[in-house]
């Protein structure tokens, strides 16, 4: 089994990263890919709703909790973690999408959306493609339509099958 391809879906706040990922996931799954998503939260997220058993355990000071139902599970631990560690938790994936990570070295699709941003902010050397609803050009990277999730899914499928382009 080969290593999963890791691609960040980046952009400024409210550019449409989550919406783009949500729209391509079913298409990638239908194409037979096993896709995982890792999201960075710049704030402290609430791991479980207050009042749930696992939420109560965490509030009472548990170092971690786990919940499962036979077909899925969730583990929450209090400890420093990086995306590198989380990526290793999905060895079965063909593709791991990182939501965010615009200033990292991860290869990325950057979302630039009308009324929210006007140009990419990522290092051009890390840009696999620009995904936008604006008439932009991006030297060295294709421009994909933000309104065409099928086109974005085809692009990602090609990357999984052919590998990342050599820069």
Coordinates of C-alpha atoms in Angstrom, one line a residue:
X1 CA 0.0 0.0 0.0
X2 CA 1.4 3.4 -1.0
X3 CA 1.5 6.5 1.2
X4 CA -1.6 8.7 0.9
X5 CA -1.3 11.9 -1.2
X6 CA -1.6 14.9 1.1
X7 CA -3.0 18.2 -0.3
X8 CA -3.9 21.3 1.6
X9 CA -7.0 23.2 0.7
X10 CA -6.0 26.7 1.7
X11 CA -7.2 30.3 1.5
X12 CA -8.0 33.2 3.7
X13 CA -10.8 32.9 6.3
X14 CA -14.2 32.4 4.8
X15 CA -12.9 31.8 1.3
X16 CA -14.9 28.6 0.9
X17 CA -12.4 25.9 1.9
X18 CA -14.9 23.8 3.9
X19 CA -17.6 24.2 1.2
X20 CA -15.2 23.1 -1.5
X21 CA -14.0 20.1 0.4
X22 CA -17.6 19.2 1.2
X23 CA -18.6 19.4 -2.5
X24 CA -15.7 17.2 -3.8
X25 CA -15.8 14.5 -1.1
X26 CA -18.8 12.7 -2.5
X27 CA -17.4 12.9 -6.0
X28 CA -14.0 11.5 -4.9
X29 CA -15.8 8.7 -2.9
X30 CA -17.9 7.8 -5.9
X31 CA -14.7 7.5 -7.9
X32 CA -13.5 4.9 -5.4
X33 CA -11.0 7.0 -3.3
X34 CA -10.7 6.7 0.4
X35 CA -10.4 10.3 1.5
X36 CA -9.6 11.7 5.0
X37 CA -9.7 15.3 6.1
X38 CA -7.6 17.0 8.8
X39 CA -8.8 20.5 9.9
X40 CA -6.7 22.8 12.0
X41 CA -8.7 24.9 14.4
X42 CA -6.9 28.2 15.4
X43 CA -9.0 28.3 18.5
X44 CA -9.6 25.8 21.2
X45 CA -12.4 23.5 20.0
X46 CA -14.9 21.8 22.2
X47 CA -14.2 18.0 21.6
X48 CA -17.7 16.9 22.7
X49 CA -20.9 18.8 23.5
X50 CA -21.3 19.5 27.2
X51 CA -23.6 17.0 28.9
X52 CA -22.6 14.1 26.7
X53 CA -20.7 11.3 28.5
X54 CA -17.4 12.0 26.8
X55 CA -17.9 15.7 27.2
X56 CA -18.5 15.2 30.9
X57 CA -15.3 13.0 31.2
X58 CA -13.2 15.7 29.5
X59 CA -14.7 18.4 31.7
X60 CA -13.9 16.3 34.8
X61 CA -10.2 16.2 33.8
X62 CA -9.8 13.0 31.7
X63 CA -6.5 13.0 29.7
X64 CA -8.5 11.5 26.8
X65 CA -11.8 9.8 25.8
X66 CA -12.8 7.4 23.1
X67 CA -16.3 6.6 21.8
X68 CA -17.2 3.9 19.2
X69 CA -20.2 2.2 17.8
X70 CA -18.8 -0.7 15.8
X71 CA -18.4 1.1 12.5
X72 CA -16.7 4.4 13.5
X73 CA -14.9 5.8 16.5
X74 CA -13.5 9.1 17.9
X75 CA -10.5 9.5 20.2
X76 CA -9.8 12.8 21.9
X77 CA -6.6 13.3 23.8
X78 CA -5.1 16.3 25.6
X79 CA -1.6 16.6 24.2
X80 CA 0.3 18.7 21.7
X81 CA -0.2 17.4 18.1
X82 CA 0.8 18.3 14.6
X83 CA -0.8 17.6 11.2
X84 CA 2.2 15.2 10.5
X85 CA 1.0 13.0 13.4
X86 CA -2.6 13.1 12.4
X87 CA -1.7 12.2 8.8
X88 CA -0.2 9.0 10.1
X89 CA -3.6 8.1 11.6
X90 CA -5.0 7.5 8.1
X91 CA -2.8 4.9 6.4
X92 CA -5.8 3.5 4.6
X93 CA -6.5 6.8 2.8
X94 CA -5.7 7.4 -0.8
X95 CA -5.9 11.2 -0.3
X96 CA -5.7 13.3 2.8
X97 CA -7.0 16.9 2.5
X98 CA -5.7 19.4 5.0
X99 CA -8.2 22.2 5.6
X100 CA -6.2 25.4 6.0
X101 CA -2.4 25.4 6.2
X102 CA -1.9 28.3 3.8
X103 CA 1.6 29.3 5.0
X104 CA 3.0 25.7 5.1
X105 CA 5.1 23.8 2.6
X106 CA 2.3 21.3 1.9
X107 CA 1.2 21.2 -1.8
X108 CA -2.1 23.0 -2.0
X109 CA -5.2 24.1 -3.8
X110 CA -5.8 27.7 -2.9
X111 CA -9.4 29.1 -2.8
X112 CA -9.8 32.7 -3.8
X113 CA -13.5 33.8 -3.7
X114 CA -15.1 37.0 -5.0
X115 CA -15.9 39.4 -2.2
X116 CA -13.6 37.6 0.2
X117 CA -10.1 37.7 -1.3
X118 CA -8.6 39.0 -4.5
X119 CA -5.3 37.0 -5.0
X120 CA -3.6 34.0 -3.6
X121 CA -1.6 34.4 -0.4
X122 CA 0.2 31.0 -0.5
X123 CA 3.8 30.6 -1.6
X124 CA 3.6 30.1 -5.4
X125 CA 6.1 27.2 -5.1
X126 CA 3.5 25.2 -3.1
X127 CA 0.5 25.9 -5.3
X128 CA -0.9 23.0 -7.3
X129 CA -3.9 25.0 -8.6
X130 CA -5.9 28.1 -7.9
X131 CA -9.6 27.5 -7.3
X132 CA -11.5 30.7 -7.9
X133 CA -14.6 32.4 -9.2
X134 CA -12.5 35.4 -10.3
X135 CA -10.8 36.0 -13.7
X136 CA -7.3 35.3 -12.3
X137 CA -4.2 33.8 -13.9
X138 CA -1.6 31.9 -11.9
X139 CA 1.7 31.4 -13.7
X140 CA 2.8 27.8 -13.2
X141 CA -0.5 26.5 -11.9
X142 CA -3.9 25.8 -13.5
X143 CA -6.9 27.9 -12.5
X144 CA -10.0 25.8 -11.6
X145 CA -13.5 27.1 -11.3
X146 CA -14.8 27.4 -7.8
X147 CA -18.2 26.6 -9.2
X148 CA -17.1 23.3 -10.8
X149 CA -16.6 20.8 -8.0
X150 CA -16.5 18.0 -10.7
X151 CA -13.5 19.7 -12.3
X152 CA -11.7 20.1 -8.9
X153 CA -12.5 16.4 -8.2
X154 CA -11.1 15.3 -11.6
X155 CA -7.9 17.4 -10.8
X156 CA -7.5 15.6 -7.5
X157 CA -8.1 12.2 -9.0
X158 CA -5.4 12.9 -11.5
X159 CA -3.0 13.8 -8.8
X160 CA -3.7 10.7 -6.9
X161 CA -3.3 8.5 -10.0
X162 CA -0.3 10.3 -11.5
X163 CA 1.4 11.8 -8.5
X164 CA 2.4 15.4 -7.8
X165 CA 4.0 17.4 -10.6
X166 CA 7.7 17.9 -10.2
X167 CA 8.6 21.6 -9.7

